[in-house]
Amino acid sequence: MADSISMQRAQIPQLCHMCEENTDIKFKCVDCAFLLCPKCRKLHAKVKTQYVHRVVDLKDKRAISNATKINRVIPIRCEFHEDKHYIMCCKSCQQLVCTTCIVTMHQKHEMGDMKLINSAKVTKLKQYQEKIDKIILPSISRNYDRCYDLMEFHTKKVDIAKTGIREWKNYFKNTITTFVDHQAEKFCEKIDQNMDEIKQNILPQLSELDDMKKNITGVRSEIDRVTNSKDFTKMNYIEKIIESSLKNVNAQHMKERTQYFEYTQSELTFPTLGDLTLKAVFDLQCTQSFETGLSCIDKMAACNNGELLVRNLQLKNMCLLKTANDKFIELQKWNIDVKDITVLRTGEIIVILPDKTDLRLMSNRQHVPSKTIGDCTAIFFETAPQIPTALHTTRDNNVIISTVETGRDWLPMDDPCKVEILVITAKSEVIFRFLFNKDLFCFPNKITSLGTDICIADSISDYSGRLVTLNNKGKVKWTYGDNETNSVIIADMVATPLNNIVLLDPCKGVLRVLDSKGAFINTWGLRDLKVTDAYAMTISKDEKLFIGCGHDGSNLHILEFRE
């Protein structure tokens, strides 16, 4: 009734919501809240939806009363046909459509009620809103804090470096000045000492020569007087005096000559102030520790939504864990023994079973396959005759597999064996296949990836191992720990988001960090991080490092790192 009254009072006649031309409004679709003319009533009934169109006559007061309880859809102008409004939603294309859209571009498509689609969109947006509040914004805040801390870290490092340079420069200046002053003083002392020696040698001679000069001058004047006197005796006396004086004069020329110091400037060579070396920033800190109730965690794989897949070595089973109220709770358990585990980005779990030449998919609460063998589905990928030893899911959702020849399963040996490294898609399609016929690997037991490079932990013996990195053509790019002085036991390893590699060495109880070229960055003692008996590692989707341990109590630790 309200619609009928409003139409009568409206200055602009109400148009049919279907054709948007006819003003002779007689009917209303209760499900769509559309006002219809007699012509469009039949057309509207033919529009495909999951609901039956309940079209009522506007003269039916009861129907009108029911119709007023249904919210009307606010008309939205079609972006393709400006003279039309959206009336429905094409479920096949997930687009809003007008009458012209239905006839021209969406024929035989399934249509849906705009209100229901709108409700679904609202629900989806609410879910996004919750995801933004609980996941996205906290993640951005964490990354912002990390970047802020990193800027603060580098600012402090710059201040420390510049202070060190200034202090070292002043040290150099003071040291050089002191050294030069001391040396100049020492040189002057030597020169003065030499001058004293010269004076001791020359001054007596000057005095003696002065006396000789006086005597000779006196004798010279006596010669004139004596020769004039023609006194033979006096002339004989003067002659003796002259001969004696000449002997003294000749004796002066025979004395030793003096030596003097000549100063020669040394060539000036400046000592270097030091060196500037770029160092990779990498820091680790244990932020949380949990008691999982599991006796030994020796395999780990991060799943979506903060879930964690782990293997309990002692009980030979596998569990799916998730954090809740600052603790890990068990969501699901599989009583099955596995050699290695990985999780696809879509959530499917892939495992290696003992003594099997294939990979299997695990059934879980989210992905229940149609055909199962115990707790496992049919074969995901066949590796026969080779036996799979390790798995890894890359960031682009491919799977890397390492295999060994029959008879080498679980038995690392000193001699190389036939090894095959495969890269397959999530649909089990082979991308790469690299075969090493007893010329490189002994026993590959762990795999990770650095972009397109493949990092493989090769166990040479029970007490030594190494890391071998292959490029996307299967060629060795670099190795680490491949000699007696640099051997490393690798229980597990992960690649960080910035392509650093963290190696877990349980024998020495340390985490070693390498860069993407295999250069050593740093070592962290696990005891310093309050982690003991570490067995396994993985990196979560929010870039946290999880470490599982082989004991009861606090045996699952979360480490945050800054690179």
Coordinates of C-alpha atoms in Angstrom, one line a residue:
M1 CA 0.0 0.0 0.0
A2 CA 2.9 2.3 0.9
D3 CA 4.4 1.8 -2.6
S4 CA 1.0 2.4 -4.3
I5 CA 0.5 5.7 -2.3
S6 CA 4.0 6.9 -2.9
M7 CA 3.6 6.3 -6.7
Q8 CA 0.4 8.3 -6.8
R9 CA 2.0 11.2 -4.9
A10 CA 5.3 11.2 -6.8
Q11 CA 5.8 14.1 -9.2
I12 CA 7.8 11.8 -11.5
P13 CA 6.0 8.6 -12.4
Q14 CA 7.6 5.4 -11.1
L15 CA 9.2 3.3 -13.9
C16 CA 9.2 -0.4 -14.1
H17 CA 12.5 -1.8 -12.7
M18 CA 12.9 -4.2 -15.6
C19 CA 12.2 -2.1 -18.7
E20 CA 12.6 1.3 -17.1
E21 CA 10.1 2.7 -19.6
N22 CA 6.6 1.7 -18.6
T23 CA 4.9 3.6 -15.8
D24 CA 2.0 1.3 -15.6
I25 CA 3.2 -0.5 -12.4
K26 CA 0.9 -3.3 -11.4
F27 CA 3.1 -5.9 -9.7
K28 CA 6.1 -6.4 -7.4
C29 CA 8.6 -9.3 -7.0
V30 CA 8.9 -10.0 -3.3
D31 CA 12.2 -11.8 -3.8
C32 CA 13.9 -9.1 -5.8
A33 CA 11.9 -6.1 -4.5
F34 CA 11.3 -5.1 -8.2
L35 CA 8.2 -3.0 -9.3
L36 CA 7.0 -4.5 -12.6
C37 CA 4.7 -3.5 -15.4
P38 CA 2.3 -6.2 -16.8
K39 CA 4.6 -6.7 -19.8
C40 CA 7.7 -7.3 -17.7
R41 CA 6.0 -9.6 -15.2
K42 CA 6.4 -12.6 -17.5
L43 CA 9.9 -11.6 -18.5
H44 CA 11.0 -11.3 -14.9
A45 CA 9.7 -14.8 -14.1
K46 CA 12.0 -16.2 -16.8
V47 CA 15.2 -14.7 -15.3
K48 CA 17.1 -17.6 -13.8
T49 CA 17.9 -17.5 -10.1
Q50 CA 18.2 -20.0 -7.3
Y51 CA 14.9 -18.7 -6.0
V52 CA 11.3 -18.8 -7.4
H53 CA 10.2 -15.2 -8.2
R54 CA 7.2 -14.4 -6.0
V55 CA 5.4 -11.7 -8.0
V56 CA 2.3 -10.1 -6.2
D57 CA -0.4 -7.8 -7.4
L58 CA 0.0 -4.3 -5.8
K59 CA -3.8 -4.3 -5.2
D60 CA -3.4 -7.3 -2.9
K61 CA -3.1 -5.5 0.5
R62 CA -1.7 -8.6 2.2
A63 CA 0.9 -9.1 -0.5
I64 CA 1.8 -5.5 -0.3
S65 CA 2.1 -5.7 3.5
N66 CA 4.5 -8.6 3.0
A67 CA 6.3 -6.8 0.3
T68 CA 7.0 -3.8 2.5
K69 CA 8.9 -6.0 4.8
I70 CA 11.5 -6.6 2.1
N71 CA 14.2 -4.0 1.7
R72 CA 14.4 -2.4 -1.7
V73 CA 17.7 -2.5 -3.7
I74 CA 18.9 1.0 -4.3
P75 CA 19.0 1.5 -8.1
I76 CA 22.6 1.6 -9.5
R77 CA 23.1 2.9 -13.1
C78 CA 24.7 0.3 -15.4
E79 CA 28.3 1.3 -16.5
F80 CA 27.7 -0.2 -20.0
H81 CA 24.1 1.1 -20.6
E82 CA 23.7 4.5 -19.0
D83 CA 20.0 4.6 -19.5
K84 CA 19.5 1.4 -17.5
H85 CA 19.9 0.3 -13.9
Y86 CA 21.3 -2.9 -12.5
I87 CA 18.5 -5.3 -11.7
M88 CA 20.3 -8.6 -10.9
C89 CA 23.7 -10.2 -10.6
C90 CA 25.1 -12.7 -13.1
K91 CA 26.4 -15.6 -10.9
S92 CA 28.4 -17.0 -13.8
C93 CA 30.4 -13.8 -14.3
Q94 CA 30.1 -12.3 -10.9
Q95 CA 28.9 -9.0 -12.3
L96 CA 25.9 -6.8 -11.8
V97 CA 23.6 -6.7 -14.9
C98 CA 20.8 -4.6 -16.3
T99 CA 18.0 -5.8 -18.6
T100 CA 20.1 -5.0 -21.7
C101 CA 23.1 -6.8 -20.2
I102 CA 21.0 -9.9 -19.7
V103 CA 19.8 -10.0 -23.3
T104 CA 23.1 -9.0 -24.9
M105 CA 26.0 -10.3 -22.9
H106 CA 24.7 -12.7 -20.4
Q107 CA 22.3 -14.9 -22.2
K108 CA 21.7 -18.3 -20.6
H109 CA 23.8 -17.3 -17.6
E110 CA 22.5 -18.0 -14.1
M111 CA 21.2 -14.9 -12.4
G112 CA 21.2 -14.1 -8.7
D113 CA 19.3 -11.8 -6.5
M114 CA 21.2 -8.5 -6.0
K115 CA 20.2 -8.5 -2.3
L116 CA 21.6 -12.0 -1.7
I117 CA 24.7 -11.1 -3.7
N118 CA 25.0 -7.9 -1.8
S119 CA 24.7 -9.8 1.4
A120 CA 27.4 -12.3 0.3
K121 CA 29.6 -9.4 -0.7
V122 CA 29.0 -7.7 2.7
T123 CA 29.9 -11.0 4.4
K124 CA 33.0 -11.3 2.4
L125 CA 34.1 -7.8 3.1
K126 CA 33.4 -8.3 6.8
Q127 CA 35.8 -11.3 6.5
Y128 CA 38.3 -9.1 4.8
Q129 CA 37.8 -6.5 7.5
E130 CA 38.5 -9.1 10.2
K131 CA 41.5 -10.4 8.3
I132 CA 42.8 -6.8 8.0
D133 CA 42.3 -6.2 11.7
K134 CA 43.8 -9.5 12.9
I135 CA 46.4 -10.4 10.2
I136 CA 47.2 -7.6 7.7
L137 CA 47.5 -4.6 9.9
P138 CA 49.4 -6.4 12.7
S139 CA 51.8 -7.7 10.0
I140 CA 52.2 -4.2 8.6
S141 CA 52.8 -2.9 12.1
R142 CA 55.4 -5.6 12.8
N143 CA 57.2 -4.9 9.5
Y144 CA 57.0 -1.1 10.3
D145 CA 58.5 -1.7 13.7
R146 CA 61.2 -3.9 12.1
C147 CA 62.0 -1.2 9.6
Y148 CA 62.0 1.4 12.3
D149 CA 64.3 -0.7 14.4
L150 CA 66.5 -1.3 11.4
M151 CA 66.8 2.4 10.7
E152 CA 67.6 3.0 14.4
F153 CA 70.2 0.1 14.2
H154 CA 71.9 1.6 11.1
T155 CA 71.8 5.1 12.6
K156 CA 73.6 3.9 15.7
K157 CA 76.1 1.9 13.5
V158 CA 76.8 5.0 11.5
D159 CA 77.4 7.1 14.6
I160 CA 79.7 4.3 16.0
A161 CA 81.6 4.1 12.7
K162 CA 82.1 7.9 12.4
T163 CA 83.1 8.2 16.1
G164 CA 85.7 5.4 15.6
I165 CA 87.1 7.1 12.5
R166 CA 87.4 10.5 14.3
E167 CA 89.0 8.9 17.4
W168 CA 91.4 6.9 15.2
K169 CA 92.2 10.0 13.2
N170 CA 93.1 11.9 16.4
Y171 CA 95.1 9.0 17.6
F172 CA 97.0 8.9 14.3
K173 CA 97.6 12.7 14.4
N174 CA 98.8 12.6 18.1
T175 CA 100.9 9.5 17.5
I176 CA 102.6 10.9 14.4
T177 CA 103.1 14.4 16.0
T178 CA 104.7 12.8 19.1
F179 CA 106.9 10.5 17.1
V180 CA 108.1 13.3 14.7
D181 CA 108.7 15.7 17.6
H182 CA 110.7 13.0 19.5
Q183 CA 112.7 12.2 16.4
A184 CA 113.4 15.9 15.6
E185 CA 114.6 16.5 19.2
K186 CA 116.8 13.4 19.0
F187 CA 118.3 14.6 15.7
C188 CA 119.0 18.1 17.1
E189 CA 120.6 16.5 20.2
K190 CA 123.0 14.5 17.9
I191 CA 123.8 17.6 15.9
D192 CA 124.5 19.6 19.1
Q193 CA 126.7 16.8 20.4
N194 CA 128.7 16.8 17.1
M195 CA 129.0 20.5 17.3
D196 CA 130.5 20.2 20.8
E197 CA 133.0 17.7 19.5
I198 CA 133.9 20.0 16.6
K199 CA 134.4 22.9 19.0
Q200 CA 136.6 20.7 21.2
N201 CA 138.7 20.0 18.2
I202 CA 138.8 23.3 16.4
L203 CA 138.8 25.9 19.2
P204 CA 142.2 24.8 20.6
Q205 CA 143.6 24.9 17.1
L206 CA 142.3 28.5 16.7
S207 CA 143.9 29.5 19.9
E208 CA 147.2 27.9 19.0
L209 CA 147.2 29.4 15.5
D210 CA 146.5 32.8 17.0
D211 CA 149.5 32.4 19.2
M212 CA 151.6 31.3 16.3
K213 CA 150.5 34.3 14.3
K214 CA 151.5 36.6 17.1
N215 CA 154.9 34.9 17.4
I216 CA 155.6 34.9 13.6
T217 CA 154.5 38.6 13.4
G218 CA 157.0 39.4 16.2
V219 CA 159.8 37.4 14.5
R220 CA 159.0 39.2 11.3
S221 CA 159.7 42.6 12.8
E222 CA 162.8 41.3 14.5
I223 CA 164.3 40.1 11.1
D224 CA 164.4 43.8 9.9
R225 CA 166.1 45.0 13.0
V226 CA 168.6 42.1 13.1
T227 CA 169.6 42.3 9.5
N228 CA 170.2 46.0 9.8
S229 CA 172.4 45.5 12.9
K230 CA 174.6 43.0 11.0
D231 CA 174.9 41.0 14.3
F232 CA 175.7 37.5 13.2
T233 CA 174.7 35.9 16.6
K234 CA 171.3 37.6 16.6
M235 CA 170.6 36.6 13.0
N236 CA 171.5 33.0 13.9
Y237 CA 169.1 33.1 16.9
I238 CA 166.3 34.5 14.8
E239 CA 166.8 31.9 12.1
K240 CA 166.3 29.1 14.7
I241 CA 163.2 30.7 16.0
I242 CA 161.8 30.9 12.4
E243 CA 162.6 27.3 11.7
S244 CA 160.9 26.2 14.9
S245 CA 157.8 28.2 14.0
L246 CA 157.7 26.7 10.5
K247 CA 157.7 23.3 12.1
N248 CA 154.7 24.2 14.2
V249 CA 152.9 25.6 11.2
N250 CA 153.5 22.5 9.2
A251 CA 152.4 20.3 12.0
Q252 CA 148.9 22.0 12.0
H253 CA 148.2 20.8 8.5
M254 CA 148.6 17.1 9.6
K255 CA 145.7 17.2 12.2
E256 CA 142.5 15.1 11.7
R257 CA 139.7 16.8 9.9
T258 CA 136.2 17.1 11.5
Q259 CA 133.0 15.4 10.4
Y260 CA 129.5 16.9 10.2
F261 CA 125.9 15.7 10.0
E262 CA 124.0 16.3 6.8
Y263 CA 120.1 16.1 7.1
T264 CA 118.3 14.2 4.3
Q265 CA 114.5 14.2 4.3
S266 CA 112.9 10.8 4.2
E267 CA 110.3 10.0 1.6
L268 CA 106.9 10.5 3.2
T269 CA 104.5 7.5 3.2
F270 CA 101.1 7.8 4.9
P271 CA 99.8 4.9 6.9
T272 CA 96.2 3.9 6.0
L273 CA 93.5 4.9 8.5
G274 CA 91.9 1.5 8.2
D275 CA 89.3 -0.3 6.1
L276 CA 85.5 -0.1 5.5
T277 CA 83.8 -3.5 5.2
L278 CA 80.1 -4.0 4.4
K279 CA 78.7 -6.5 6.9
A280 CA 75.3 -8.2 6.5
V281 CA 72.8 -7.3 9.2
F282 CA 71.4 -10.4 10.8
D283 CA 70.2 -10.7 14.4
L284 CA 68.2 -13.5 16.2
Q285 CA 66.1 -13.3 19.3
C286 CA 64.0 -15.9 21.0
T287 CA 60.6 -14.3 21.6
Q288 CA 58.4 -17.2 22.7
S289 CA 58.8 -20.8 24.0
F290 CA 56.0 -23.4 24.3
E291 CA 55.3 -26.7 26.0
T292 CA 53.6 -28.7 23.2
G293 CA 53.2 -32.0 25.2
L294 CA 55.1 -33.8 22.4
S295 CA 58.1 -35.9 23.4
C296 CA 60.3 -35.1 20.4
I297 CA 59.8 -32.8 17.4
D298 CA 62.2 -33.7 14.6
K299 CA 60.3 -32.6 11.5
M300 CA 58.4 -29.3 10.9
A301 CA 56.5 -27.6 8.1
A302 CA 54.7 -24.2 8.4
C303 CA 51.1 -24.2 7.2
N304 CA 48.5 -21.5 6.5
N305 CA 46.7 -19.6 9.2
G306 CA 49.5 -20.0 11.7
E307 CA 49.3 -23.8 11.8
L308 CA 52.3 -26.0 12.2
L309 CA 52.8 -29.5 11.0
V310 CA 55.3 -31.5 13.2
R311 CA 56.5 -35.1 13.5
N312 CA 56.9 -36.8 16.9
L313 CA 60.0 -39.0 16.5
Q314 CA 59.5 -41.0 19.6
L315 CA 55.8 -41.8 19.1
K316 CA 56.2 -42.1 15.3
N317 CA 53.2 -39.9 14.5
M318 CA 52.4 -36.5 13.0
C319 CA 50.4 -33.6 14.5
L320 CA 48.9 -30.4 13.3
L321 CA 49.3 -27.6 15.9
K322 CA 48.0 -24.1 16.2
T323 CA 48.5 -21.2 18.6
A324 CA 45.6 -20.3 20.9
N325 CA 45.8 -18.1 24.0
D326 CA 49.6 -18.1 23.9
K327 CA 49.9 -21.8 23.7
F328 CA 50.0 -24.5 21.0
I329 CA 47.0 -26.8 20.8
E330 CA 46.6 -30.0 18.8
L331 CA 44.1 -29.8 15.9
Q332 CA 44.7 -33.2 14.3
K333 CA 46.9 -36.3 14.7
W334 CA 47.9 -39.0 12.2
N335 CA 49.3 -42.3 13.7
I336 CA 51.7 -42.9 10.9
D337 CA 55.5 -42.9 10.6
V338 CA 56.9 -40.5 8.0
K339 CA 60.5 -39.8 6.8
D340 CA 59.9 -36.2 5.7
I341 CA 57.0 -33.7 5.3
T342 CA 56.1 -30.6 3.4
V343 CA 53.0 -28.5 2.9
L344 CA 51.8 -26.9 -0.4
R345 CA 50.6 -23.3 -0.4
T346 CA 47.1 -24.6 -0.9
G347 CA 47.3 -26.6 2.3
E348 CA 47.8 -30.2 1.0
I349 CA 50.3 -32.2 3.0
I350 CA 52.9 -34.3 1.2
V351 CA 54.9 -37.0 3.0
I352 CA 57.6 -39.6 2.4
L353 CA 56.8 -43.0 3.9
P354 CA 59.5 -45.5 5.0
D355 CA 60.6 -48.0 2.3
K356 CA 58.3 -46.3 -0.4
T357 CA 59.4 -45.1 -3.8
D358 CA 56.7 -42.4 -4.0
L359 CA 55.2 -39.4 -2.3
R360 CA 51.8 -39.5 -0.7
L361 CA 49.1 -36.9 0.1
M362 CA 47.7 -36.8 3.6
S363 CA 44.0 -36.5 4.3
N364 CA 43.1 -33.7 6.7
R365 CA 40.1 -31.9 7.9
Q366 CA 40.3 -29.4 5.1
H367 CA 41.3 -31.6 2.2
V368 CA 39.6 -35.0 2.3
P369 CA 40.4 -37.1 -0.9
S370 CA 38.0 -39.5 -2.5
K371 CA 40.4 -42.4 -2.4
T372 CA 42.6 -43.1 0.6
I373 CA 45.1 -45.8 1.7
G374 CA 45.0 -45.7 5.5
D375 CA 45.7 -42.1 6.3
C376 CA 47.2 -41.4 2.9
T377 CA 45.8 -40.8 -0.5
A378 CA 46.8 -42.5 -3.7
I379 CA 50.3 -41.7 -4.9
F380 CA 51.1 -38.1 -5.5
F381 CA 54.4 -38.7 -7.4
E382 CA 56.3 -41.8 -8.3
T383 CA 60.2 -41.8 -7.9
A384 CA 60.9 -45.5 -8.5
P385 CA 63.4 -47.0 -8.7
Q386 CA 65.0 -44.2 -6.6
I387 CA 64.0 -43.8 -3.0
P388 CA 62.9 -40.3 -1.8
T389 CA 64.9 -38.8 1.1
A390 CA 63.8 -35.2 1.5
L391 CA 61.1 -32.7 0.4
H392 CA 60.7 -28.9 0.1
T393 CA 58.0 -26.6 -1.1
T394 CA 59.2 -23.5 -2.8
R395 CA 57.7 -20.0 -2.5
D396 CA 56.0 -20.4 -5.9
N397 CA 54.4 -23.7 -4.8
N398 CA 56.7 -26.2 -6.6
V399 CA 58.1 -29.3 -4.8
I400 CA 61.8 -30.2 -4.8
I401 CA 62.6 -33.9 -4.1
S402 CA 65.9 -35.6 -3.5
T403 CA 66.2 -39.4 -4.1
V404 CA 68.9 -42.0 -3.6
E405 CA 69.5 -45.4 -5.1
T406 CA 68.1 -48.5 -3.4
G407 CA 70.1 -49.7 -0.5
R408 CA 71.3 -46.2 0.6
D409 CA 68.0 -45.3 2.4
W410 CA 68.7 -44.0 5.9
L411 CA 72.4 -45.0 5.6
P412 CA 74.8 -42.1 4.9
M413 CA 78.1 -43.4 3.6
D414 CA 81.5 -42.0 2.7
D415 CA 81.2 -43.0 -1.0
P416 CA 79.0 -41.0 -3.5
C417 CA 75.8 -42.7 -4.7
K418 CA 73.4 -42.2 -7.5
V419 CA 71.2 -39.2 -6.6
E420 CA 68.3 -37.6 -8.5
I421 CA 67.0 -34.1 -7.8
L422 CA 63.5 -33.3 -9.1
V423 CA 61.5 -30.2 -9.3
I424 CA 57.7 -30.8 -9.9
T425 CA 54.6 -28.6 -9.8
A426 CA 51.7 -28.9 -7.3
K427 CA 50.0 -31.0 -10.0
S428 CA 52.9 -33.5 -10.1
E429 CA 54.3 -32.3 -13.5
V430 CA 58.1 -32.5 -13.8
I431 CA 59.8 -29.2 -14.4
F432 CA 63.5 -30.2 -13.9
R433 CA 65.2 -33.6 -13.3
F434 CA 68.9 -33.6 -12.4
L435 CA 70.8 -36.9 -12.3
F436 CA 74.1 -37.3 -10.4
N437 CA 75.6 -40.7 -11.1
K438 CA 77.9 -41.2 -8.1
D439 CA 79.8 -38.1 -8.9
L440 CA 78.7 -35.5 -6.3
F441 CA 76.3 -36.6 -3.4
C442 CA 76.6 -39.2 -0.7
F443 CA 73.2 -38.8 1.0
P444 CA 71.0 -35.7 0.5
N445 CA 68.8 -35.4 3.7
K446 CA 67.6 -31.8 3.6
I447 CA 66.5 -29.3 0.9
T448 CA 65.6 -25.7 0.7
S449 CA 65.6 -23.1 -2.1
L450 CA 67.0 -19.6 -2.8
G451 CA 65.0 -18.2 -5.6
T452 CA 65.7 -20.6 -8.5
D453 CA 68.8 -22.1 -6.7
I454 CA 68.5 -25.4 -4.8
C455 CA 70.3 -25.9 -1.5
I456 CA 71.0 -29.5 -0.6
A457 CA 72.4 -30.7 2.8
D458 CA 74.6 -33.7 1.9
S459 CA 75.5 -36.1 4.7
I460 CA 79.0 -37.4 4.0
S461 CA 79.2 -39.5 7.1
D462 CA 77.7 -39.6 10.6
Y463 CA 80.1 -36.9 11.7
S464 CA 80.5 -34.7 8.7
G465 CA 78.5 -33.0 6.0
R466 CA 78.3 -30.0 3.7
L467 CA 75.9 -27.7 1.8
V468 CA 75.7 -27.9 -2.0
T469 CA 73.9 -25.3 -4.0
L470 CA 72.8 -26.0 -7.5
N471 CA 71.6 -23.4 -10.1
N472 CA 68.4 -24.0 -12.2
K473 CA 70.5 -26.0 -14.7
G474 CA 71.7 -28.5 -12.1
K475 CA 75.2 -27.1 -12.0
V476 CA 77.1 -26.6 -8.7
K477 CA 77.1 -22.9 -7.8
W478 CA 78.9 -23.1 -4.5
T479 CA 79.5 -25.4 -1.5
Y480 CA 80.0 -24.8 2.2
G481 CA 81.6 -27.2 4.7
D482 CA 83.3 -29.4 2.1
N483 CA 86.6 -30.0 3.8
E484 CA 88.0 -31.3 7.1
T485 CA 88.6 -27.8 8.6
N486 CA 85.1 -26.6 7.6
S487 CA 82.8 -29.6 7.9
V488 CA 79.3 -29.1 9.3
I489 CA 76.5 -31.4 10.5
I490 CA 73.2 -30.1 9.1
A491 CA 70.2 -31.3 11.0
D492 CA 67.9 -28.8 9.3
M493 CA 68.1 -25.6 7.3
V494 CA 65.8 -22.8 6.1
A495 CA 66.1 -19.9 3.7
T496 CA 65.1 -16.5 5.0
P497 CA 63.0 -14.0 3.0
L498 CA 66.1 -12.1 2.1
N499 CA 67.9 -15.2 0.9
N500 CA 70.1 -15.9 3.8
I501 CA 70.5 -19.5 4.9
V502 CA 70.2 -20.7 8.5
L503 CA 71.9 -24.0 9.2
L504 CA 71.1 -26.0 12.4
D505 CA 74.3 -27.8 13.6
P506 CA 73.2 -29.9 16.6
C507 CA 76.6 -31.3 17.3
K508 CA 78.1 -27.9 18.1
G509 CA 74.7 -26.5 19.3
V510 CA 74.8 -23.5 17.0
L511 CA 72.9 -21.8 14.2
R512 CA 75.2 -20.8 11.3
V513 CA 74.0 -18.1 8.8
L514 CA 75.3 -17.8 5.3
D515 CA 74.5 -15.3 2.5
S516 CA 73.1 -16.2 -0.9
K517 CA 76.7 -16.7 -2.2
G518 CA 77.7 -19.1 0.6
A519 CA 79.7 -16.5 2.5
F520 CA 79.7 -17.0 6.3
I521 CA 77.8 -14.2 8.2
N522 CA 77.6 -15.2 11.8
T523 CA 77.0 -18.0 14.4
W524 CA 74.5 -18.0 17.3
G525 CA 74.8 -20.4 20.2
L526 CA 71.5 -22.2 20.8
R527 CA 72.1 -22.1 24.6
D528 CA 72.4 -18.3 24.4
L529 CA 68.9 -18.4 22.8
K530 CA 67.7 -20.7 25.6
V531 CA 67.2 -23.5 23.1
T532 CA 68.4 -27.0 23.9
D533 CA 68.5 -30.3 21.9
A534 CA 67.3 -28.7 18.7
Y535 CA 66.2 -31.1 15.9
A536 CA 64.2 -29.2 13.3
M537 CA 63.3 -25.7 11.9
T538 CA 60.9 -24.0 9.6
I539 CA 59.9 -20.5 8.7
S540 CA 56.2 -19.4 9.1
K541 CA 54.3 -17.3 6.6
D542 CA 54.8 -14.2 8.9
E543 CA 58.6 -14.8 8.7
K544 CA 59.2 -16.2 12.1
L545 CA 61.7 -19.0 12.7
F546 CA 60.3 -22.1 14.5
I547 CA 62.7 -24.5 16.2
G548 CA 61.5 -27.9 17.5
C549 CA 63.5 -29.9 20.1
G550 CA 64.0 -33.5 21.1
H551 CA 62.7 -33.4 24.7
D552 CA 59.7 -32.7 26.9
G553 CA 58.9 -29.3 28.4
S554 CA 59.6 -26.1 26.4
N555 CA 60.4 -27.8 23.1
L556 CA 59.0 -25.4 20.6
H557 CA 60.6 -22.0 20.2
I558 CA 59.8 -18.9 18.1
L559 CA 62.7 -16.8 17.0
E560 CA 62.4 -13.4 15.2
F561 CA 65.3 -12.2 13.1
R562 CA 66.3 -8.9 11.6
E563 CA 68.2 -8.9 8.3

